[in-house]
Structure formats: structure tokens, C-alpha cells
């Protein structure tokens, strides 16, 4: 399998039989030109975890319109439909938390998020993949305060209870563990904008799951090297970590 970093939380995973595209937004290195072309013979599965504009764009539907010779399957979170970012007929599969869908190539489980939409478990060619979407411990910096504030006021999110939000996040991880405790590949937010303790969510994840490789995402505003801060924590558990250093970078799994 070959994994290519597109941008932000966007990735392409190419297997022997198919191509999986996750949370496409922007494509500075024009990665998708290598996959969206008339001579393509592999089925392309396009995932969008939620409606936020840094995880979903209607431009993904242009691939199907521009290249009718390839087979596309669009698998989208139902919150995209709820927020009227797309029409019902745009997607082949609409999924909410707890839904399961499969065909001859892949099995997909829509797992939860403590933000919007869903996270994804995808089984393909004997491998189990996890893409977190916006599942993360987003208020980690406030948990480091002594005492932890009961409430904080956020310009972006309003009034927040950090301990409650962490409990929601850990609750989602607990529910995912009921499905599986092992992943061959995990794509997870390592976002420096969270502030102090921005690796906490990923650390809590690898404390609870067996992970074959951890790949950072959602770090575009804080820079590539900020995401590498997670590497030592992975090394402690003998988990390979991909230090992505540019858009369009690839790794063979």
C-alpha cells in the first residue's frame, strides 16, 4: 500500500485493487492528477468525515464528472447533508455514527467524533485503517492548569467545560475499542494550535490501541515540524511514526 499526504487532513491510500481518498480539501502539489485520469482502472473511494470546509469540498464531485470512465464511490458523513453542503444524490453512501457499509473491496464503519461528523474504520485487503476526522482532545491546554477551570469562554466555541469535553473524547475511544483495539494505520490530529499538551489526544489514543503506524494530520497551521513532536511518544511504544515534511510526500506501508 502507498500512502500520500495531500494537505491538512487529506490523504490518498492506494492498494492493489483500489484507491481511498480521505478528507480532500486543497491540493497544493496536485496529488490527485496521478489518480483522476481516464486511464485509471482502480475503483476510487472518496471519504469526507464532516462538513467543515477544511475537510469537505464539493470539488470532489468534479472528478466523477470530468472522468466518467473511472468508477467512484462517494462515502460521506450525514452531517454534510444536514448542513446542506451537498445534495442527497451527490453521494453513493451517507453514513452516521454506528453505520456499517461494505462491498467487494472494503468494509467501512462510521465511528464517533467529539466534534462534527464521524471518524472512519476501513478494512481493505487485510489491513485496518483509522482516519480520525476531527476526533481529538481539543481542549488539552486547559487540562494542564491547576486547578482545571470548570468553564472557559472561547470566541470560536463559546462556553466550554474542558473536563467534560475530555470525557466525551475518551468516551468515543471507549466505543471504538468495543469494535477493535488494533489498527495497522492511524491518521490522527496533531495540531499545535491546541496549545500546551497538543499531543495529548494522540497519546491517549496510542495508550488504548495497538497501532502499526501513526500518521499526523490537521497540523497545517502550526507546521510540519510541530507534528513531529509526537514521534518520541510513539518510539516509547515502538510505533512507527511518519514525519511528513511536504505536501505530496509518500510512504510505502
JSON list of C-alpha atoms in Angstrom, two decimals:
[
{"chain": "A", "resi": 1, "resn": "UNK", "atom": "CA", "xyz": [0.00, 0.00, 0.00]},
{"chain": "A", "resi": 2, "resn": "UNK", "atom": "CA", "xyz": [1.13, 3.55, -0.70]},
{"chain": "A", "resi": 3, "resn": "UNK", "atom": "CA", "xyz": [0.00, 6.49, 1.43]},
{"chain": "A", "resi": 4, "resn": "UNK", "atom": "CA", "xyz": [0.31, 10.03, 0.04]},
{"chain": "A", "resi": 5, "resn": "UNK", "atom": "CA", "xyz": [-0.18, 13.21, 2.06]},
{"chain": "A", "resi": 6, "resn": "UNK", "atom": "CA", "xyz": [-2.29, 15.76, 0.20]},
{"chain": "A", "resi": 7, "resn": "UNK", "atom": "CA", "xyz": [-2.84, 18.60, 2.66]},
{"chain": "A", "resi": 8, "resn": "UNK", "atom": "CA", "xyz": [-4.13, 19.18, 6.21]},
{"chain": "A", "resi": 9, "resn": "UNK", "atom": "CA", "xyz": [-6.18, 16.00, 6.88]},
{"chain": "A", "resi": 10, "resn": "UNK", "atom": "CA", "xyz": [-6.25, 14.85, 3.27]},
{"chain": "A", "resi": 11, "resn": "UNK", "atom": "CA", "xyz": [-4.61, 11.59, 2.21]},
{"chain": "A", "resi": 12, "resn": "UNK", "atom": "CA", "xyz": [-4.67, 9.08, -0.64]},
{"chain": "A", "resi": 13, "resn": "UNK", "atom": "CA", "xyz": [-4.16, 5.40, 0.16]},
{"chain": "A", "resi": 14, "resn": "UNK", "atom": "CA", "xyz": [-3.53, 3.23, -2.89]},
{"chain": "A", "resi": 15, "resn": "UNK", "atom": "CA", "xyz": [-3.85, -0.54, -2.60]},
{"chain": "A", "resi": 16, "resn": "UNK", "atom": "CA", "xyz": [-3.55, -3.33, -5.15]},
{"chain": "A", "resi": 17, "resn": "UNK", "atom": "CA", "xyz": [-7.24, -3.11, -6.05]},
{"chain": "A", "resi": 18, "resn": "UNK", "atom": "CA", "xyz": [-8.49, 0.37, -5.13]},
{"chain": "A", "resi": 19, "resn": "UNK", "atom": "CA", "xyz": [-7.78, 3.96, -4.10]},
{"chain": "A", "resi": 20, "resn": "UNK", "atom": "CA", "xyz": [-9.07, 5.60, -0.92]},
{"chain": "A", "resi": 21, "resn": "UNK", "atom": "CA", "xyz": [-9.20, 9.40, -0.62]},
{"chain": "A", "resi": 22, "resn": "UNK", "atom": "CA", "xyz": [-9.77, 10.94, 2.82]},
{"chain": "A", "resi": 23, "resn": "UNK", "atom": "CA", "xyz": [-10.95, 14.48, 3.65]},
{"chain": "A", "resi": 24, "resn": "UNK", "atom": "CA", "xyz": [-9.74, 16.21, 0.49]},
{"chain": "A", "resi": 25, "resn": "UNK", "atom": "CA", "xyz": [-9.67, 20.00, 0.80]},
{"chain": "A", "resi": 26, "resn": "UNK", "atom": "CA", "xyz": [-6.76, 21.68, -1.00]},
{"chain": "A", "resi": 27, "resn": "UNK", "atom": "CA", "xyz": [-4.12, 20.04, -3.17]},
{"chain": "A", "resi": 28, "resn": "UNK", "atom": "CA", "xyz": [-1.03, 22.31, -3.45]},
{"chain": "A", "resi": 29, "resn": "UNK", "atom": "CA", "xyz": [1.09, 19.58, -5.06]},
{"chain": "A", "resi": 30, "resn": "UNK", "atom": "CA", "xyz": [-1.65, 18.41, -7.42]},
{"chain": "A", "resi": 31, "resn": "UNK", "atom": "CA", "xyz": [-1.52, 14.91, -5.98]},
{"chain": "A", "resi": 32, "resn": "UNK", "atom": "CA", "xyz": [-4.88, 13.89, -7.39]},
{"chain": "A", "resi": 33, "resn": "UNK", "atom": "CA", "xyz": [-3.80, 14.31, -11.02]},
{"chain": "A", "resi": 34, "resn": "UNK", "atom": "CA", "xyz": [-2.00, 10.98, -10.59]},
{"chain": "A", "resi": 35, "resn": "UNK", "atom": "CA", "xyz": [-5.23, 9.22, -9.68]},
{"chain": "A", "resi": 36, "resn": "UNK", "atom": "CA", "xyz": [-8.03, 11.02, -11.51]},
{"chain": "A", "resi": 37, "resn": "UNK", "atom": "CA", "xyz": [-7.47, 10.31, -15.18]},
{"chain": "A", "resi": 38, "resn": "UNK", "atom": "CA", "xyz": [-9.28, 8.42, -17.96]},
{"chain": "A", "resi": 39, "resn": "UNK", "atom": "CA", "xyz": [-6.86, 5.50, -17.95]},
{"chain": "A", "resi": 40, "resn": "UNK", "atom": "CA", "xyz": [-7.43, 4.75, -14.28]},
{"chain": "A", "resi": 41, "resn": "UNK", "atom": "CA", "xyz": [-8.54, 1.16, -13.71]},
{"chain": "A", "resi": 42, "resn": "UNK", "atom": "CA", "xyz": [-8.96, 1.09, -9.93]},
{"chain": "A", "resi": 43, "resn": "UNK", "atom": "CA", "xyz": [-12.17, 1.99, -8.13]},
{"chain": "A", "resi": 44, "resn": "UNK", "atom": "CA", "xyz": [-11.82, 5.25, -6.18]},
{"chain": "A", "resi": 45, "resn": "UNK", "atom": "CA", "xyz": [-13.50, 5.61, -2.78]},
{"chain": "A", "resi": 46, "resn": "UNK", "atom": "CA", "xyz": [-13.86, 9.20, -1.61]},
{"chain": "A", "resi": 47, "resn": "UNK", "atom": "CA", "xyz": [-14.46, 9.84, 2.10]},
{"chain": "A", "resi": 48, "resn": "UNK", "atom": "CA", "xyz": [-15.47, 13.07, 3.87]},
{"chain": "A", "resi": 49, "resn": "UNK", "atom": "CA", "xyz": [-15.71, 12.88, 7.66]},
{"chain": "A", "resi": 50, "resn": "UNK", "atom": "CA", "xyz": [-17.78, 16.03, 8.22]},
{"chain": "A", "resi": 51, "resn": "UNK", "atom": "CA", "xyz": [-18.99, 19.32, 6.79]},
{"chain": "A", "resi": 52, "resn": "UNK", "atom": "CA", "xyz": [-16.19, 21.66, 7.93]},
{"chain": "A", "resi": 53, "resn": "UNK", "atom": "CA", "xyz": [-14.65, 23.35, 4.88]},
{"chain": "A", "resi": 54, "resn": "UNK", "atom": "CA", "xyz": [-11.16, 22.11, 5.76]},
{"chain": "A", "resi": 55, "resn": "UNK", "atom": "CA", "xyz": [-12.43, 18.51, 5.46]},
{"chain": "A", "resi": 56, "resn": "UNK", "atom": "CA", "xyz": [-15.00, 18.68, 2.68]},
{"chain": "A", "resi": 57, "resn": "UNK", "atom": "CA", "xyz": [-15.32, 20.49, -0.64]},
{"chain": "A", "resi": 58, "resn": "UNK", "atom": "CA", "xyz": [-17.78, 19.94, -3.47]},
{"chain": "A", "resi": 59, "resn": "UNK", "atom": "CA", "xyz": [-14.82, 19.89, -5.85]},
{"chain": "A", "resi": 60, "resn": "UNK", "atom": "CA", "xyz": [-14.52, 16.18, -5.17]},
{"chain": "A", "resi": 61, "resn": "UNK", "atom": "CA", "xyz": [-17.61, 15.61, -7.31]},
{"chain": "A", "resi": 62, "resn": "UNK", "atom": "CA", "xyz": [-15.87, 17.17, -10.30]},
{"chain": "A", "resi": 63, "resn": "UNK", "atom": "CA", "xyz": [-13.60, 14.11, -10.50]},
{"chain": "A", "resi": 64, "resn": "UNK", "atom": "CA", "xyz": [-16.56, 11.93, -11.38]},
{"chain": "A", "resi": 65, "resn": "UNK", "atom": "CA", "xyz": [-17.98, 14.49, -13.81]},
{"chain": "A", "resi": 66, "resn": "UNK", "atom": "CA", "xyz": [-14.64, 15.02, -15.57]},
{"chain": "A", "resi": 67, "resn": "UNK", "atom": "CA", "xyz": [-13.75, 11.34, -15.76]},
{"chain": "A", "resi": 68, "resn": "UNK", "atom": "CA", "xyz": [-16.79, 9.12, -16.30]},
{"chain": "A", "resi": 69, "resn": "UNK", "atom": "CA", "xyz": [-14.59, 6.17, -17.28]},
{"chain": "A", "resi": 70, "resn": "UNK", "atom": "CA", "xyz": [-13.38, 5.54, -13.72]},
{"chain": "A", "resi": 71, "resn": "UNK", "atom": "CA", "xyz": [-15.61, 4.09, -11.02]},
{"chain": "A", "resi": 72, "resn": "UNK", "atom": "CA", "xyz": [-16.16, 6.30, -7.99]},
{"chain": "A", "resi": 73, "resn": "UNK", "atom": "CA", "xyz": [-17.88, 5.61, -4.69]},
{"chain": "A", "resi": 74, "resn": "UNK", "atom": "CA", "xyz": [-18.53, 8.68, -2.54]},
{"chain": "A", "resi": 75, "resn": "UNK", "atom": "CA", "xyz": [-18.87, 7.86, 1.18]},
{"chain": "A", "resi": 76, "resn": "UNK", "atom": "CA", "xyz": [-19.87, 10.94, 3.15]},
{"chain": "A", "resi": 77, "resn": "UNK", "atom": "CA", "xyz": [-20.89, 11.77, 6.70]},
{"chain": "A", "resi": 78, "resn": "UNK", "atom": "CA", "xyz": [-24.59, 12.57, 7.04]},
{"chain": "A", "resi": 79, "resn": "UNK", "atom": "CA", "xyz": [-23.84, 15.89, 8.74]},
{"chain": "A", "resi": 80, "resn": "UNK", "atom": "CA", "xyz": [-22.71, 17.18, 5.32]},
{"chain": "A", "resi": 81, "resn": "UNK", "atom": "CA", "xyz": [-26.24, 16.58, 4.10]},
{"chain": "A", "resi": 82, "resn": "UNK", "atom": "CA", "xyz": [-27.76, 18.01, 7.28]},
{"chain": "A", "resi": 83, "resn": "UNK", "atom": "CA", "xyz": [-25.81, 21.26, 6.85]},
{"chain": "A", "resi": 84, "resn": "UNK", "atom": "CA", "xyz": [-26.80, 21.38, 3.16]},
{"chain": "A", "resi": 85, "resn": "UNK", "atom": "CA", "xyz": [-23.25, 21.28, 1.88]},
{"chain": "A", "resi": 86, "resn": "UNK", "atom": "CA", "xyz": [-24.26, 18.65, -0.69]},
{"chain": "A", "resi": 87, "resn": "UNK", "atom": "CA", "xyz": [-27.35, 17.06, -2.18]},
{"chain": "A", "resi": 88, "resn": "UNK", "atom": "CA", "xyz": [-28.57, 13.56, -1.36]},
{"chain": "A", "resi": 89, "resn": "UNK", "atom": "CA", "xyz": [-27.82, 12.35, -4.88]},
{"chain": "A", "resi": 90, "resn": "UNK", "atom": "CA", "xyz": [-24.21, 13.56, -4.69]},
{"chain": "A", "resi": 91, "resn": "UNK", "atom": "CA", "xyz": [-23.05, 10.64, -2.53]},
{"chain": "A", "resi": 92, "resn": "UNK", "atom": "CA", "xyz": [-23.38, 6.93, -3.05]},
{"chain": "A", "resi": 93, "resn": "UNK", "atom": "CA", "xyz": [-23.31, 6.26, 0.68]},
{"chain": "A", "resi": 94, "resn": "UNK", "atom": "CA", "xyz": [-24.37, 8.53, 3.55]},
{"chain": "A", "resi": 95, "resn": "UNK", "atom": "CA", "xyz": [-23.17, 7.37, 6.97]},
{"chain": "A", "resi": 96, "resn": "UNK", "atom": "CA", "xyz": [-23.74, 8.40, 10.58]},
{"chain": "A", "resi": 97, "resn": "UNK", "atom": "CA", "xyz": [-22.10, 7.11, 13.73]},
{"chain": "A", "resi": 98, "resn": "UNK", "atom": "CA", "xyz": [-22.59, 3.35, 14.07]},
{"chain": "A", "resi": 99, "resn": "UNK", "atom": "CA", "xyz": [-23.35, 2.68, 10.41]},
{"chain": "A", "resi": 100, "resn": "UNK", "atom": "CA", "xyz": [-21.59, -0.11, 8.51]},
{"chain": "A", "resi": 101, "resn": "UNK", "atom": "CA", "xyz": [-21.19, -0.43, 4.75]},
{"chain": "A", "resi": 102, "resn": "UNK", "atom": "CA", "xyz": [-19.22, -2.82, 2.61]},
{"chain": "A", "resi": 103, "resn": "UNK", "atom": "CA", "xyz": [-18.67, -4.01, -0.92]},
{"chain": "A", "resi": 104, "resn": "UNK", "atom": "CA", "xyz": [-16.29, -6.45, -2.58]},
{"chain": "A", "resi": 105, "resn": "UNK", "atom": "CA", "xyz": [-13.23, -4.30, -1.77]},
{"chain": "A", "resi": 106, "resn": "UNK", "atom": "CA", "xyz": [-13.72, -2.55, 1.56]},
{"chain": "A", "resi": 107, "resn": "UNK", "atom": "CA", "xyz": [-15.68, -2.58, 4.82]},
{"chain": "A", "resi": 108, "resn": "UNK", "atom": "CA", "xyz": [-16.42, 0.79, 6.41]},
{"chain": "A", "resi": 109, "resn": "UNK", "atom": "CA", "xyz": [-17.57, 1.56, 9.95]},
{"chain": "A", "resi": 110, "resn": "UNK", "atom": "CA", "xyz": [-18.52, 5.14, 10.82]},
{"chain": "A", "resi": 111, "resn": "UNK", "atom": "CA", "xyz": [-17.32, 5.73, 14.37]},
{"chain": "A", "resi": 112, "resn": "UNK", "atom": "CA", "xyz": [-17.90, 8.78, 16.52]},
{"chain": "A", "resi": 113, "resn": "UNK", "atom": "CA", "xyz": [-16.38, 12.22, 16.89]},
{"chain": "A", "resi": 114, "resn": "UNK", "atom": "CA", "xyz": [-16.41, 14.68, 19.77]},
{"chain": "A", "resi": 115, "resn": "UNK", "atom": "CA", "xyz": [-16.59, 17.45, 17.18]},
{"chain": "A", "resi": 116, "resn": "UNK", "atom": "CA", "xyz": [-18.60, 17.14, 13.96]},
{"chain": "A", "resi": 117, "resn": "UNK", "atom": "CA", "xyz": [-19.45, 14.17, 11.81]},
{"chain": "A", "resi": 118, "resn": "UNK", "atom": "CA", "xyz": [-17.65, 10.85, 12.16]},
{"chain": "A", "resi": 119, "resn": "UNK", "atom": "CA", "xyz": [-14.33, 9.08, 12.19]},
{"chain": "A", "resi": 120, "resn": "UNK", "atom": "CA", "xyz": [-13.65, 6.10, 9.90]},
{"chain": "A", "resi": 121, "resn": "UNK", "atom": "CA", "xyz": [-12.60, 2.50, 10.32]},
{"chain": "A", "resi": 122, "resn": "UNK", "atom": "CA", "xyz": [-11.85, 0.98, 6.92]},
{"chain": "A", "resi": 123, "resn": "UNK", "atom": "CA", "xyz": [-10.81, -2.60, 6.33]},
{"chain": "A", "resi": 124, "resn": "UNK", "atom": "CA", "xyz": [-9.13, -3.13, 2.99]},
{"chain": "A", "resi": 125, "resn": "UNK", "atom": "CA", "xyz": [-7.05, -6.06, 1.73]},
{"chain": "A", "resi": 126, "resn": "UNK", "atom": "CA", "xyz": [-6.46, -7.46, 5.20]},
{"chain": "A", "resi": 127, "resn": "UNK", "atom": "CA", "xyz": [-5.50, -4.11, 6.77]},
{"chain": "A", "resi": 128, "resn": "UNK", "atom": "CA", "xyz": [-7.47, -2.00, 9.23]},
{"chain": "A", "resi": 129, "resn": "UNK", "atom": "CA", "xyz": [-7.23, 1.77, 8.74]},
{"chain": "A", "resi": 130, "resn": "UNK", "atom": "CA", "xyz": [-8.42, 4.58, 11.02]},
{"chain": "A", "resi": 131, "resn": "UNK", "atom": "CA", "xyz": [-8.95, 8.19, 9.96]},
{"chain": "A", "resi": 132, "resn": "UNK", "atom": "CA", "xyz": [-9.93, 10.35, 12.93]},
{"chain": "A", "resi": 133, "resn": "UNK", "atom": "CA", "xyz": [-11.66, 13.21, 11.14]},
{"chain": "A", "resi": 134, "resn": "UNK", "atom": "CA", "xyz": [-11.96, 15.84, 13.89]},
{"chain": "A", "resi": 135, "resn": "UNK", "atom": "CA", "xyz": [-11.82, 13.37, 16.78]},
{"chain": "A", "resi": 136, "resn": "UNK", "atom": "CA", "xyz": [-9.27, 14.75, 19.25]},
{"chain": "A", "resi": 137, "resn": "UNK", "atom": "CA", "xyz": [-8.73, 16.16, 22.75]},
{"chain": "A", "resi": 138, "resn": "UNK", "atom": "CA", "xyz": [-9.16, 19.73, 21.52]},
{"chain": "A", "resi": 139, "resn": "UNK", "atom": "CA", "xyz": [-9.01, 21.49, 24.93]},
{"chain": "A", "resi": 140, "resn": "UNK", "atom": "CA", "xyz": [-5.89, 19.78, 26.28]},
{"chain": "A", "resi": 141, "resn": "UNK", "atom": "CA", "xyz": [-4.16, 23.06, 27.21]},
{"chain": "A", "resi": 142, "resn": "UNK", "atom": "CA", "xyz": [-6.78, 23.83, 29.83]},
{"chain": "A", "resi": 143, "resn": "UNK", "atom": "CA", "xyz": [-6.36, 20.41, 31.45]},
{"chain": "A", "resi": 144, "resn": "UNK", "atom": "CA", "xyz": [-2.79, 21.35, 32.38]},
{"chain": "A", "resi": 145, "resn": "UNK", "atom": "CA", "xyz": [-3.97, 24.26, 34.55]},
{"chain": "A", "resi": 146, "resn": "UNK", "atom": "CA", "xyz": [-4.07, 23.83, 38.33]},
{"chain": "A", "resi": 147, "resn": "UNK", "atom": "CA", "xyz": [-6.86, 23.70, 39.13]},
{"chain": "A", "resi": 148, "resn": "UNK", "atom": "CA", "xyz": [-8.52, 22.80, 35.86]},
{"chain": "A", "resi": 149, "resn": "UNK", "atom": "CA", "xyz": [-11.11, 25.53, 35.15]},
{"chain": "A", "resi": 150, "resn": "UNK", "atom": "CA", "xyz": [-14.70, 24.38, 35.34]},
{"chain": "A", "resi": 151, "resn": "UNK", "atom": "CA", "xyz": [-15.62, 26.66, 32.44]},
{"chain": "A", "resi": 152, "resn": "UNK", "atom": "CA", "xyz": [-13.76, 28.61, 29.79]},
{"chain": "A", "resi": 153, "resn": "UNK", "atom": "CA", "xyz": [-15.03, 31.19, 27.34]},
{"chain": "A", "resi": 154, "resn": "UNK", "atom": "CA", "xyz": [-13.95, 30.63, 23.74]},
{"chain": "A", "resi": 155, "resn": "UNK", "atom": "CA", "xyz": [-14.52, 33.16, 20.95]},
{"chain": "A", "resi": 156, "resn": "UNK", "atom": "CA", "xyz": [-14.84, 30.28, 18.50]},
{"chain": "A", "resi": 157, "resn": "UNK", "atom": "CA", "xyz": [-16.79, 27.70, 20.50]},
{"chain": "A", "resi": 158, "resn": "UNK", "atom": "CA", "xyz": [-18.47, 29.66, 23.29]},
{"chain": "A", "resi": 159, "resn": "UNK", "atom": "CA", "xyz": [-18.64, 28.32, 26.85]},
{"chain": "A", "resi": 160, "resn": "UNK", "atom": "CA", "xyz": [-16.63, 25.10, 27.30]},
{"chain": "A", "resi": 161, "resn": "UNK", "atom": "CA", "xyz": [-16.12, 22.66, 30.18]},
{"chain": "A", "resi": 162, "resn": "UNK", "atom": "CA", "xyz": [-12.65, 21.15, 29.47]},
{"chain": "A", "resi": 163, "resn": "UNK", "atom": "CA", "xyz": [-13.09, 18.10, 31.72]},
{"chain": "A", "resi": 164, "resn": "UNK", "atom": "CA", "xyz": [-16.45, 17.29, 30.18]},
{"chain": "A", "resi": 165, "resn": "UNK", "atom": "CA", "xyz": [-15.01, 17.67, 26.67]},
{"chain": "A", "resi": 166, "resn": "UNK", "atom": "CA", "xyz": [-12.15, 15.30, 27.51]},
{"chain": "A", "resi": 167, "resn": "UNK", "atom": "CA", "xyz": [-14.67, 12.83, 28.93]},
{"chain": "A", "resi": 168, "resn": "UNK", "atom": "CA", "xyz": [-16.57, 12.96, 25.62]},
{"chain": "A", "resi": 169, "resn": "UNK", "atom": "CA", "xyz": [-13.37, 12.30, 23.68]},
{"chain": "A", "resi": 170, "resn": "UNK", "atom": "CA", "xyz": [-12.36, 9.36, 25.89]},
{"chain": "A", "resi": 171, "resn": "UNK", "atom": "CA", "xyz": [-15.90, 8.03, 25.63]},
{"chain": "A", "resi": 172, "resn": "UNK", "atom": "CA", "xyz": [-15.57, 7.91, 21.85]},
{"chain": "A", "resi": 173, "resn": "UNK", "atom": "CA", "xyz": [-12.31, 5.99, 22.18]},
{"chain": "A", "resi": 174, "resn": "UNK", "atom": "CA", "xyz": [-14.01, 3.55, 24.53]},
{"chain": "A", "resi": 175, "resn": "UNK", "atom": "CA", "xyz": [-16.76, 2.96, 21.98]},
{"chain": "A", "resi": 176, "resn": "UNK", "atom": "CA", "xyz": [-14.21, 2.40, 19.21]},
{"chain": "A", "resi": 177, "resn": "UNK", "atom": "CA", "xyz": [-12.45, -0.20, 21.39]},
{"chain": "A", "resi": 178, "resn": "UNK", "atom": "CA", "xyz": [-15.71, -2.15, 21.50]},
{"chain": "A", "resi": 179, "resn": "UNK", "atom": "CA", "xyz": [-15.25, -2.62, 17.75]},
{"chain": "A", "resi": 180, "resn": "UNK", "atom": "CA", "xyz": [-11.49, -3.19, 17.67]},
{"chain": "A", "resi": 181, "resn": "UNK", "atom": "CA", "xyz": [-8.34, -2.41, 19.64]},
{"chain": "A", "resi": 182, "resn": "UNK", "atom": "CA", "xyz": [-5.92, -2.82, 16.74]},
{"chain": "A", "resi": 183, "resn": "UNK", "atom": "CA", "xyz": [-5.13, -0.71, 13.67]},
{"chain": "A", "resi": 184, "resn": "UNK", "atom": "CA", "xyz": [-2.46, -1.14, 11.03]},
{"chain": "A", "resi": 185, "resn": "UNK", "atom": "CA", "xyz": [-2.56, 2.57, 10.15]},
{"chain": "A", "resi": 186, "resn": "UNK", "atom": "CA", "xyz": [-3.92, 5.56, 12.09]},
{"chain": "A", "resi": 187, "resn": "UNK", "atom": "CA", "xyz": [-4.25, 9.12, 10.80]},
{"chain": "A", "resi": 188, "resn": "UNK", "atom": "CA", "xyz": [-4.81, 11.42, 13.78]},
{"chain": "A", "resi": 189, "resn": "UNK", "atom": "CA", "xyz": [-4.75, 15.20, 14.51]},
{"chain": "A", "resi": 190, "resn": "UNK", "atom": "CA", "xyz": [-1.51, 16.61, 15.96]},
{"chain": "A", "resi": 191, "resn": "UNK", "atom": "CA", "xyz": [-2.49, 20.27, 15.90]},
{"chain": "A", "resi": 192, "resn": "UNK", "atom": "CA", "xyz": [-0.16, 22.76, 17.57]},
{"chain": "A", "resi": 193, "resn": "UNK", "atom": "CA", "xyz": [-2.92, 25.36, 17.72]},
{"chain": "A", "resi": 194, "resn": "UNK", "atom": "CA", "xyz": [-4.38, 23.40, 20.64]},
{"chain": "A", "resi": 195, "resn": "UNK", "atom": "CA", "xyz": [-1.53, 24.81, 22.72]},
{"chain": "A", "resi": 196, "resn": "UNK", "atom": "CA", "xyz": [0.17, 23.15, 25.68]},
{"chain": "A", "resi": 197, "resn": "UNK", "atom": "CA", "xyz": [-0.33, 19.41, 25.53]},
{"chain": "A", "resi": 198, "resn": "UNK", "atom": "CA", "xyz": [-1.40, 19.36, 21.88]},
{"chain": "A", "resi": 199, "resn": "UNK", "atom": "CA", "xyz": [-0.18, 15.76, 21.54]},
{"chain": "A", "resi": 200, "resn": "UNK", "atom": "CA", "xyz": [-2.40, 14.58, 24.42]},
{"chain": "A", "resi": 201, "resn": "UNK", "atom": "CA", "xyz": [-5.25, 13.27, 22.26]},
{"chain": "A", "resi": 202, "resn": "UNK", "atom": "CA", "xyz": [-2.91, 11.16, 20.14]},
{"chain": "A", "resi": 203, "resn": "UNK", "atom": "CA", "xyz": [-1.09, 9.92, 23.26]},
{"chain": "A", "resi": 204, "resn": "UNK", "atom": "CA", "xyz": [-4.38, 8.87, 24.78]},
{"chain": "A", "resi": 205, "resn": "UNK", "atom": "CA", "xyz": [-5.19, 7.06, 21.56]},
{"chain": "A", "resi": 206, "resn": "UNK", "atom": "CA", "xyz": [-1.98, 5.02, 21.43]},
{"chain": "A", "resi": 207, "resn": "UNK", "atom": "CA", "xyz": [-2.37, 4.21, 25.14]},
{"chain": "A", "resi": 208, "resn": "UNK", "atom": "CA", "xyz": [-5.64, 2.45, 24.28]},
{"chain": "A", "resi": 209, "resn": "UNK", "atom": "CA", "xyz": [-4.95, 0.87, 20.89]},
{"chain": "A", "resi": 210, "resn": "UNK", "atom": "CA", "xyz": [-2.34, -1.27, 19.19]},
{"chain": "A", "resi": 211, "resn": "UNK", "atom": "CA", "xyz": [-1.13, 0.84, 16.28]},
{"chain": "A", "resi": 212, "resn": "UNK", "atom": "CA", "xyz": [1.00, -0.34, 13.37]},
{"chain": "A", "resi": 213, "resn": "UNK", "atom": "CA", "xyz": [1.85, 3.19, 12.23]},
{"chain": "A", "resi": 214, "resn": "UNK", "atom": "CA", "xyz": [0.74, 6.65, 13.38]},
{"chain": "A", "resi": 215, "resn": "UNK", "atom": "CA", "xyz": [0.47, 9.42, 10.80]},
{"chain": "A", "resi": 216, "resn": "UNK", "atom": "CA", "xyz": [-0.11, 13.04, 11.90]},
{"chain": "A", "resi": 217, "resn": "UNK", "atom": "CA", "xyz": [-2.68, 15.33, 10.30]},
{"chain": "A", "resi": 218, "resn": "UNK", "atom": "CA", "xyz": [-4.52, 18.63, 10.87]},
{"chain": "A", "resi": 219, "resn": "UNK", "atom": "CA", "xyz": [-1.22, 20.45, 11.51]},
{"chain": "A", "resi": 220, "resn": "UNK", "atom": "CA", "xyz": [-1.16, 22.78, 8.51]},
{"chain": "A", "resi": 221, "resn": "UNK", "atom": "CA", "xyz": [-1.46, 25.99, 10.58]},
{"chain": "A", "resi": 222, "resn": "UNK", "atom": "CA", "xyz": [1.30, 25.02, 13.01]},
{"chain": "A", "resi": 223, "resn": "UNK", "atom": "CA", "xyz": [3.76, 23.50, 10.54]},
{"chain": "A", "resi": 224, "resn": "UNK", "atom": "CA", "xyz": [5.25, 20.12, 9.69]},
{"chain": "A", "resi": 225, "resn": "UNK", "atom": "CA", "xyz": [7.83, 20.07, 12.46]},
{"chain": "A", "resi": 226, "resn": "UNK", "atom": "CA", "xyz": [5.20, 20.75, 15.12]},
{"chain": "A", "resi": 227, "resn": "UNK", "atom": "CA", "xyz": [3.60, 17.40, 14.26]},
{"chain": "A", "resi": 228, "resn": "UNK", "atom": "CA", "xyz": [6.92, 15.60, 14.74]},
{"chain": "A", "resi": 229, "resn": "UNK", "atom": "CA", "xyz": [6.63, 16.29, 18.48]},
{"chain": "A", "resi": 230, "resn": "UNK", "atom": "CA", "xyz": [4.58, 13.10, 18.61]},
{"chain": "A", "resi": 231, "resn": "UNK", "atom": "CA", "xyz": [7.43, 10.90, 17.40]},
{"chain": "A", "resi": 232, "resn": "UNK", "atom": "CA", "xyz": [9.16, 10.31, 20.78]},
{"chain": "A", "resi": 233, "resn": "UNK", "atom": "CA", "xyz": [5.89, 9.21, 22.36]},
{"chain": "A", "resi": 234, "resn": "UNK", "atom": "CA", "xyz": [5.44, 6.70, 19.55]},
{"chain": "A", "resi": 235, "resn": "UNK", "atom": "CA", "xyz": [9.02, 5.49, 19.89]},
{"chain": "A", "resi": 236, "resn": "UNK", "atom": "CA", "xyz": [8.38, 4.69, 23.56]},
{"chain": "A", "resi": 237, "resn": "UNK", "atom": "CA", "xyz": [5.73, 2.22, 22.40]},
{"chain": "A", "resi": 238, "resn": "UNK", "atom": "CA", "xyz": [7.67, 1.00, 19.32]},
{"chain": "A", "resi": 239, "resn": "UNK", "atom": "CA", "xyz": [5.10, 2.54, 16.99]},
{"chain": "A", "resi": 240, "resn": "UNK", "atom": "CA", "xyz": [6.44, 3.78, 13.65]},
{"chain": "A", "resi": 241, "resn": "UNK", "atom": "CA", "xyz": [5.69, 7.48, 13.08]},
{"chain": "A", "resi": 242, "resn": "UNK", "atom": "CA", "xyz": [5.72, 9.27, 9.74]},
{"chain": "A", "resi": 243, "resn": "UNK", "atom": "CA", "xyz": [7.42, 12.67, 9.90]},
{"chain": "A", "resi": 244, "resn": "UNK", "atom": "CA", "xyz": [5.65, 14.23, 6.92]},
{"chain": "A", "resi": 245, "resn": "UNK", "atom": "CA", "xyz": [7.79, 17.05, 5.52]},
{"chain": "A", "resi": 246, "resn": "UNK", "atom": "CA", "xyz": [5.92, 18.27, 2.44]},
{"chain": "A", "resi": 247, "resn": "UNK", "atom": "CA", "xyz": [2.69, 18.11, 0.51]},
{"chain": "A", "resi": 248, "resn": "UNK", "atom": "CA", "xyz": [2.76, 15.19, -1.89]},
{"chain": "A", "resi": 249, "resn": "UNK", "atom": "CA", "xyz": [5.09, 13.12, 0.31]},
{"chain": "A", "resi": 250, "resn": "UNK", "atom": "CA", "xyz": [4.57, 9.34, 0.02]},
{"chain": "A", "resi": 251, "resn": "UNK", "atom": "CA", "xyz": [5.30, 6.34, 2.18]},
{"chain": "A", "resi": 252, "resn": "UNK", "atom": "CA", "xyz": [5.00, 2.62, 1.40]},
{"chain": "A", "resi": 253, "resn": "UNK", "atom": "CA", "xyz": [3.30, 0.56, 4.07]}
]
